[in-house]
């Protein structure tokens, strides 16, 4: 009995160490970004200048030595944040561009998805199966596949270079529909039948039964959709030709040798909303993925 208990403790210890190792590895880039954002421009250039240096013809310079990754700055400096927050308002403008692009997509995608998912979950039939299967096929396609059709449709509707070119494909994205449909189908039909016997209509069943029970799934979908679109790069680059309308994620994808320090500071600021959303909704995220529907006791 002691040997069995010792073996169980050993397995838990090994699993914990492995999980801790992977957690540290995944957190290292975040810690490196935050700590390096407090370095001075000269220190960042001395440590990482060779990584982003280019030749006279625009080619990359061969790095003969190992790059010096520093997690603790020699002297804490707020110069990067002063530049980003006060001296160069273009970065804050791009940050608000990200907010303006992403928040409507999250809100209205959940609204559309909740209504569509209720229909998919409540009713059966061949047409319903065909439409839902189409949703799944569209969900499996990466952005790179649907980007050209989105561009052509936006051009046909005269929506290019406007936020609507980003909003409309995002609002009607099939991901949230798939997630919420699978969740709603797990709600016992007896609960809805009991509501119908009591005289509840479809709108009342949707609003008073399905939506409260799908709170975890809605939060999970909101978190995943927010993080996905918060980090988008391809859609703004293709559909928005004016750089003034680009989100901050596009700037982070165009780092050059003279902006490495600013990139660390901007990336740190850019991570804050995603981290806050995840930390606030972590419980809902796990609940929405693992909860099997129905009424909790």
GROMACS .gro file of C-alpha atoms in nm:
model
  297
    1UNK     CA    1   0.000   0.000   0.000
    2UNK     CA    2   0.287   0.236   0.085
    3UNK     CA    3   0.458   0.156  -0.245
    4UNK     CA    4   0.139   0.235  -0.436
    5UNK     CA    5   0.097   0.566  -0.254
    6UNK     CA    6   0.464   0.653  -0.310
    7UNK     CA    7   0.431   0.575  -0.682
    8UNK     CA    8   0.120   0.797  -0.703
    9UNK     CA    9   0.304   1.086  -0.536
   10UNK     CA   10   0.601   1.034  -0.769
   11UNK     CA   11   0.379   1.050  -1.078
   12UNK     CA   12   0.211   1.368  -0.955
   13UNK     CA   13   0.550   1.524  -0.882
   14UNK     CA   14   0.688   1.434  -1.226
   15UNK     CA   15   0.374   1.564  -1.400
   16UNK     CA   16   0.392   1.888  -1.199
   17UNK     CA   17   0.758   1.941  -1.288
   18UNK     CA   18   0.690   1.880  -1.657
   19UNK     CA   19   0.394   2.120  -1.652
   20UNK     CA   20   0.600   2.382  -1.465
   21UNK     CA   21   0.882   2.348  -1.718
   22UNK     CA   22   0.650   2.404  -2.012
   23UNK     CA   23   0.478   2.693  -1.831
   24UNK     CA   24   0.814   2.865  -1.776
   25UNK     CA   25   0.911   2.812  -2.141
   26UNK     CA   26   0.583   2.961  -2.261
   27UNK     CA   27   0.610   3.255  -2.022
   28UNK     CA   28   0.971   3.342  -2.112
   29UNK     CA   29   0.883   3.546  -2.424
   30UNK     CA   30   0.626   3.748  -2.226
   31UNK     CA   31   0.870   3.810  -1.940
   32UNK     CA   32   1.144   3.902  -2.190
   33UNK     CA   33   0.915   4.148  -2.368
   34UNK     CA   34   0.802   4.318  -2.047
   35UNK     CA   35   1.151   4.341  -1.894
   36UNK     CA   36   1.311   4.463  -2.217
   37UNK     CA   37   1.049   4.736  -2.251
   38UNK     CA   38   1.217   4.905  -1.953
   39UNK     CA   39   1.561   4.911  -2.119
   40UNK     CA   40   1.711   5.220  -2.272
   41UNK     CA   41   1.738   5.247  -2.650
   42UNK     CA   42   2.118   5.215  -2.637
   43UNK     CA   43   2.104   4.897  -2.429
   44UNK     CA   44   1.847   4.740  -2.660
   45UNK     CA   45   2.057   4.831  -2.962
   46UNK     CA   46   2.366   4.678  -2.802
   47UNK     CA   47   2.181   4.354  -2.723
   48UNK     CA   48   1.957   4.306  -3.027
   49UNK     CA   49   2.081   4.548  -3.292
   50UNK     CA   50   2.252   4.274  -3.494
   51UNK     CA   51   1.926   4.076  -3.519
   52UNK     CA   52   1.746   4.352  -3.709
   53UNK     CA   53   2.044   4.504  -3.890
   54UNK     CA   54   2.042   4.506  -4.270
   55UNK     CA   55   2.303   4.553  -4.541
   56UNK     CA   56   2.313   4.843  -4.786
   57UNK     CA   57   2.109   4.637  -5.032
   58UNK     CA   58   1.840   4.558  -4.774
   59UNK     CA   59   1.954   4.205  -4.696
   60UNK     CA   60   2.000   4.057  -4.351
   61UNK     CA   61   2.336   4.072  -4.175
   62UNK     CA   62   2.497   3.743  -4.078
   63UNK     CA   63   2.501   3.708  -3.698
   64UNK     CA   64   2.843   3.577  -3.605
   65UNK     CA   65   2.786   3.576  -3.228
   66UNK     CA   66   2.510   3.459  -2.999
   67UNK     CA   67   2.238   3.710  -2.925
   68UNK     CA   68   2.249   3.834  -2.568
   69UNK     CA   69   1.905   3.775  -2.415
   70UNK     CA   70   1.877   3.992  -2.106
   71UNK     CA   71   1.588   3.962  -1.863
   72UNK     CA   72   1.710   4.229  -1.620
   73UNK     CA   73   1.797   4.574  -1.761
   74UNK     CA   74   2.116   4.742  -1.644
   75UNK     CA   75   1.914   5.053  -1.567
   76UNK     CA   76   1.537   5.083  -1.564
   77UNK     CA   77   1.420   5.337  -1.819
   78UNK     CA   78   1.069   5.459  -1.901
   79UNK     CA   79   1.178   5.639  -2.216
   80UNK     CA   80   1.009   5.383  -2.444
   81UNK     CA   81   0.674   5.424  -2.266
   82UNK     CA   82   0.708   5.805  -2.265
   83UNK     CA   83   0.758   5.795  -2.641
   84UNK     CA   84   0.466   5.560  -2.699
   85UNK     CA   85   0.219   5.727  -2.464
   86UNK     CA   86   0.306   6.095  -2.498
   87UNK     CA   87   0.551   6.180  -2.777
   88UNK     CA   88   0.407   5.965  -3.056
   89UNK     CA   89   0.026   5.959  -3.044
   90UNK     CA   90   0.019   5.744  -3.358
   91UNK     CA   91   0.073   5.434  -3.144
   92UNK     CA   92  -0.226   5.511  -2.923
   93UNK     CA   93  -0.426   5.586  -3.238
   94UNK     CA   94  -0.341   5.242  -3.372
   95UNK     CA   95  -0.433   5.093  -3.034
   96UNK     CA   96  -0.778   5.252  -3.055
   97UNK     CA   97  -0.804   5.134  -3.415
   98UNK     CA   98  -0.765   4.782  -3.277
   99UNK     CA   99  -1.040   4.846  -3.021
  100UNK     CA  100  -1.275   4.992  -3.282
  101UNK     CA  101  -1.215   4.697  -3.514
  102UNK     CA  102  -1.238   4.416  -3.259
  103UNK     CA  103  -1.511   4.513  -3.009
  104UNK     CA  104  -1.799   4.532  -3.265
  105UNK     CA  105  -1.689   4.199  -3.412
  106UNK     CA  106  -1.699   4.029  -3.070
  107UNK     CA  107  -2.035   4.180  -2.968
  108UNK     CA  108  -2.224   4.124  -3.291
  109UNK     CA  109  -2.067   3.789  -3.370
  110UNK     CA  110  -2.196   3.661  -3.036
  111UNK     CA  111  -2.538   3.814  -3.105
  112UNK     CA  112  -2.564   3.654  -3.450
  113UNK     CA  113  -2.415   3.326  -3.329
  114UNK     CA  114  -2.651   3.294  -3.032
  115UNK     CA  115  -2.958   3.334  -3.255
  116UNK     CA  116  -2.825   3.104  -3.527
  117UNK     CA  117  -2.711   2.844  -3.274
  118UNK     CA  118  -3.054   2.834  -3.114
  119UNK     CA  119  -3.206   2.757  -3.452
  120UNK     CA  120  -2.950   2.486  -3.526
  121UNK     CA  121  -2.994   2.330  -3.182
  122UNK     CA  122  -3.375   2.340  -3.172
  123UNK     CA  123  -3.464   2.220  -3.518
  124UNK     CA  124  -3.356   1.924  -3.729
  125UNK     CA  125  -3.380   1.845  -4.096
  126UNK     CA  126  -3.176   1.793  -4.410
  127UNK     CA  127  -3.150   2.165  -4.491
  128UNK     CA  128  -3.034   2.240  -4.138
  129UNK     CA  129  -2.765   1.969  -4.163
  130UNK     CA  130  -2.641   2.101  -4.497
  131UNK     CA  131  -2.615   2.459  -4.369
  132UNK     CA  132  -2.441   2.352  -4.049
  133UNK     CA  133  -2.198   2.135  -4.244
  134UNK     CA  134  -2.121   2.439  -4.460
  135UNK     CA  135  -2.046   2.635  -4.143
  136UNK     CA  136  -1.799   2.367  -4.035
  137UNK     CA  137  -1.624   2.370  -4.374
  138UNK     CA  138  -1.592   2.749  -4.359
  139UNK     CA  139  -1.460   2.731  -4.004
  140UNK     CA  140  -1.188   2.487  -4.107
  141UNK     CA  141  -1.062   2.722  -4.378
  142UNK     CA  142  -0.777   2.955  -4.273
  143UNK     CA  143  -0.798   3.330  -4.329
  144UNK     CA  144  -0.556   3.304  -4.620
  145UNK     CA  145  -0.810   3.097  -4.816
  146UNK     CA  146  -1.109   3.326  -4.763
  147UNK     CA  147  -0.915   3.652  -4.786
  148UNK     CA  148  -0.939   3.682  -5.165
  149UNK     CA  149  -1.316   3.612  -5.175
  150UNK     CA  150  -1.363   3.863  -4.893
  151UNK     CA  151  -1.164   4.120  -5.089
  152UNK     CA  152  -1.371   4.063  -5.405
  153UNK     CA  153  -1.701   4.085  -5.216
  154UNK     CA  154  -1.589   4.399  -5.030
  155UNK     CA  155  -1.486   4.556  -5.362
  156UNK     CA  156  -1.821   4.463  -5.517
  157UNK     CA  157  -2.007   4.617  -5.221
  158UNK     CA  158  -1.778   4.924  -5.233
  159UNK     CA  159  -1.660   4.859  -4.877
  160UNK     CA  160  -1.285   4.852  -4.934
  161UNK     CA  161  -1.082   5.088  -4.713
  162UNK     CA  162  -1.365   5.101  -4.459
  163UNK     CA  163  -1.407   4.921  -4.128
  164UNK     CA  164  -1.706   4.737  -4.271
  165UNK     CA  165  -1.468   4.531  -4.484
  166UNK     CA  166  -1.329   4.391  -4.157
  167UNK     CA  167  -1.648   4.394  -3.951
  168UNK     CA  168  -1.882   4.202  -4.181
  169UNK     CA  169  -1.667   3.889  -4.233
  170UNK     CA  170  -1.585   3.891  -3.861
  171UNK     CA  171  -1.946   3.930  -3.745
  172UNK     CA  172  -2.062   3.639  -3.959
  173UNK     CA  173  -1.764   3.415  -3.882
  174UNK     CA  174  -1.883   3.055  -3.817
  175UNK     CA  175  -1.662   2.978  -3.517
  176UNK     CA  176  -1.896   3.107  -3.244
  177UNK     CA  177  -2.195   2.947  -3.419
  178UNK     CA  178  -2.024   2.607  -3.411
  179UNK     CA  179  -1.921   2.640  -3.045
  180UNK     CA  180  -2.259   2.761  -2.919
  181UNK     CA  181  -2.457   2.509  -3.126
  182UNK     CA  182  -2.265   2.219  -2.978
  183UNK     CA  183  -2.325   2.365  -2.632
  184UNK     CA  184  -2.698   2.428  -2.680
  185UNK     CA  185  -2.757   2.078  -2.813
  186UNK     CA  186  -2.638   1.944  -2.477
  187UNK     CA  187  -2.917   2.124  -2.292
  188UNK     CA  188  -3.179   1.857  -2.206
  189UNK     CA  189  -3.483   1.883  -2.429
  190UNK     CA  190  -3.701   1.810  -2.126
  191UNK     CA  191  -3.612   2.155  -1.988
  192UNK     CA  192  -3.740   2.327  -2.302
  193UNK     CA  193  -4.047   2.100  -2.322
  194UNK     CA  194  -4.135   2.187  -1.963
  195UNK     CA  195  -4.110   2.557  -2.051
  196UNK     CA  196  -4.337   2.505  -2.353
  197UNK     CA  197  -4.594   2.328  -2.135
  198UNK     CA  198  -4.589   2.631  -1.905
  199UNK     CA  199  -4.672   2.849  -2.204
  200UNK     CA  200  -4.328   2.987  -2.291
  201UNK     CA  201  -4.269   3.086  -2.651
  202UNK     CA  202  -3.950   3.044  -2.852
  203UNK     CA  203  -3.820   3.389  -2.758
  204UNK     CA  204  -3.879   3.323  -2.388
  205UNK     CA  205  -3.709   2.983  -2.407
  206UNK     CA  206  -3.413   3.142  -2.585
  207UNK     CA  207  -3.384   3.439  -2.347
  208UNK     CA  208  -3.470   3.280  -2.013
  209UNK     CA  209  -3.338   2.925  -2.052
  210UNK     CA  210  -3.076   2.894  -2.326
  211UNK     CA  211  -2.891   3.219  -2.267
  212UNK     CA  212  -2.846   3.178  -1.889
  213UNK     CA  213  -2.732   2.817  -1.936
  214UNK     CA  214  -2.494   2.923  -2.214
  215UNK     CA  215  -2.324   3.195  -2.010
  216UNK     CA  216  -2.000   2.994  -1.987
  217UNK     CA  217  -2.002   2.914  -2.359
  218UNK     CA  218  -2.071   3.278  -2.448
  219UNK     CA  219  -1.779   3.394  -2.234
  220UNK     CA  220  -1.555   3.126  -2.386
  221UNK     CA  221  -1.649   3.230  -2.738
  222UNK     CA  222  -1.602   3.599  -2.652
  223UNK     CA  223  -1.251   3.539  -2.514
  224UNK     CA  224  -1.141   3.324  -2.808
  225UNK     CA  225  -1.290   3.558  -3.070
  226UNK     CA  226  -1.137   3.864  -2.902
  227UNK     CA  227  -0.787   3.715  -2.889
  228UNK     CA  228  -0.816   3.590  -3.247
  229UNK     CA  229  -0.917   3.925  -3.396
  230UNK     CA  230  -0.701   4.130  -3.159
  231UNK     CA  231  -0.397   3.971  -3.325
  232UNK     CA  232  -0.516   3.992  -3.686
  233UNK     CA  233  -0.268   4.117  -3.944
  234UNK     CA  234  -0.361   3.989  -4.290
  235UNK     CA  235  -0.714   4.134  -4.310
  236UNK     CA  236  -0.620   4.499  -4.235
  237UNK     CA  237  -0.318   4.484  -4.465
  238UNK     CA  238  -0.528   4.363  -4.759
  239UNK     CA  239  -0.863   4.535  -4.698
  240UNK     CA  240  -0.744   4.868  -4.555
  241UNK     CA  241  -0.497   5.056  -4.775
  242UNK     CA  242  -0.471   5.362  -4.547
  243UNK     CA  243  -0.203   5.298  -4.279
  244UNK     CA  244  -0.385   5.541  -4.046
  245UNK     CA  245  -0.668   5.289  -4.011
  246UNK     CA  246  -0.444   4.989  -3.938
  247UNK     CA  247  -0.454   4.830  -3.592
  248UNK     CA  248  -0.152   4.807  -3.366
  249UNK     CA  249  -0.097   4.443  -3.460
  250UNK     CA  250   0.010   4.554  -3.808
  251UNK     CA  251   0.278   4.782  -3.661
  252UNK     CA  252   0.413   4.495  -3.452
  253UNK     CA  253   0.453   4.290  -3.769
  254UNK     CA  254   0.669   4.564  -3.929
  255UNK     CA  255   0.946   4.604  -3.674
  256UNK     CA  256   1.267   4.755  -3.807
  257UNK     CA  257   1.607   4.816  -3.654
  258UNK     CA  258   1.521   5.163  -3.528
  259UNK     CA  259   1.201   5.063  -3.348
  260UNK     CA  260   1.300   4.755  -3.150
  261UNK     CA  261   1.278   4.934  -2.816
  262UNK     CA  262   0.943   5.088  -2.904
  263UNK     CA  263   0.820   4.749  -3.020
  264UNK     CA  264   0.886   4.601  -2.676
  265UNK     CA  265   0.689   4.881  -2.508
  266UNK     CA  266   0.407   4.870  -2.762
  267UNK     CA  267   0.388   4.490  -2.738
  268UNK     CA  268   0.362   4.513  -2.359
  269UNK     CA  269   0.076   4.764  -2.384
  270UNK     CA  270  -0.084   4.553  -2.655
  271UNK     CA  271  -0.078   4.243  -2.433
  272UNK     CA  272  -0.266   4.410  -2.147
  273UNK     CA  273  -0.624   4.379  -2.289
  274UNK     CA  274  -0.573   4.014  -2.386
  275UNK     CA  275  -0.430   3.928  -2.045
  276UNK     CA  276  -0.709   4.111  -1.863
  277UNK     CA  277  -0.976   3.941  -2.073
  278UNK     CA  278  -0.821   3.600  -2.015
  279UNK     CA  279  -0.765   3.649  -1.641
  280UNK     CA  280  -1.116   3.785  -1.589
  281UNK     CA  281  -1.282   3.511  -1.795
  282UNK     CA  282  -1.054   3.216  -1.717
  283UNK     CA  283  -1.318   3.048  -1.501
  284UNK     CA  284  -1.584   3.099  -1.768
  285UNK     CA  285  -1.347   2.974  -2.037
  286UNK     CA  286  -1.285   2.643  -1.860
  287UNK     CA  287  -1.652   2.614  -1.766
  288UNK     CA  288  -1.767   2.680  -2.121
  289UNK     CA  289  -1.536   2.414  -2.266
  290UNK     CA  290  -1.592   2.140  -2.007
  291UNK     CA  291  -1.955   2.192  -1.898
  292UNK     CA  292  -2.185   1.948  -2.069
  293UNK     CA  293  -2.505   2.154  -2.057
  294UNK     CA  294  -2.820   2.115  -1.855
  295UNK     CA  295  -2.889   2.248  -1.508
  296UNK     CA  296  -2.620   2.256  -1.244
  297UNK     CA  297  -2.706   2.131  -0.903
   0.00000   0.00000   0.00000
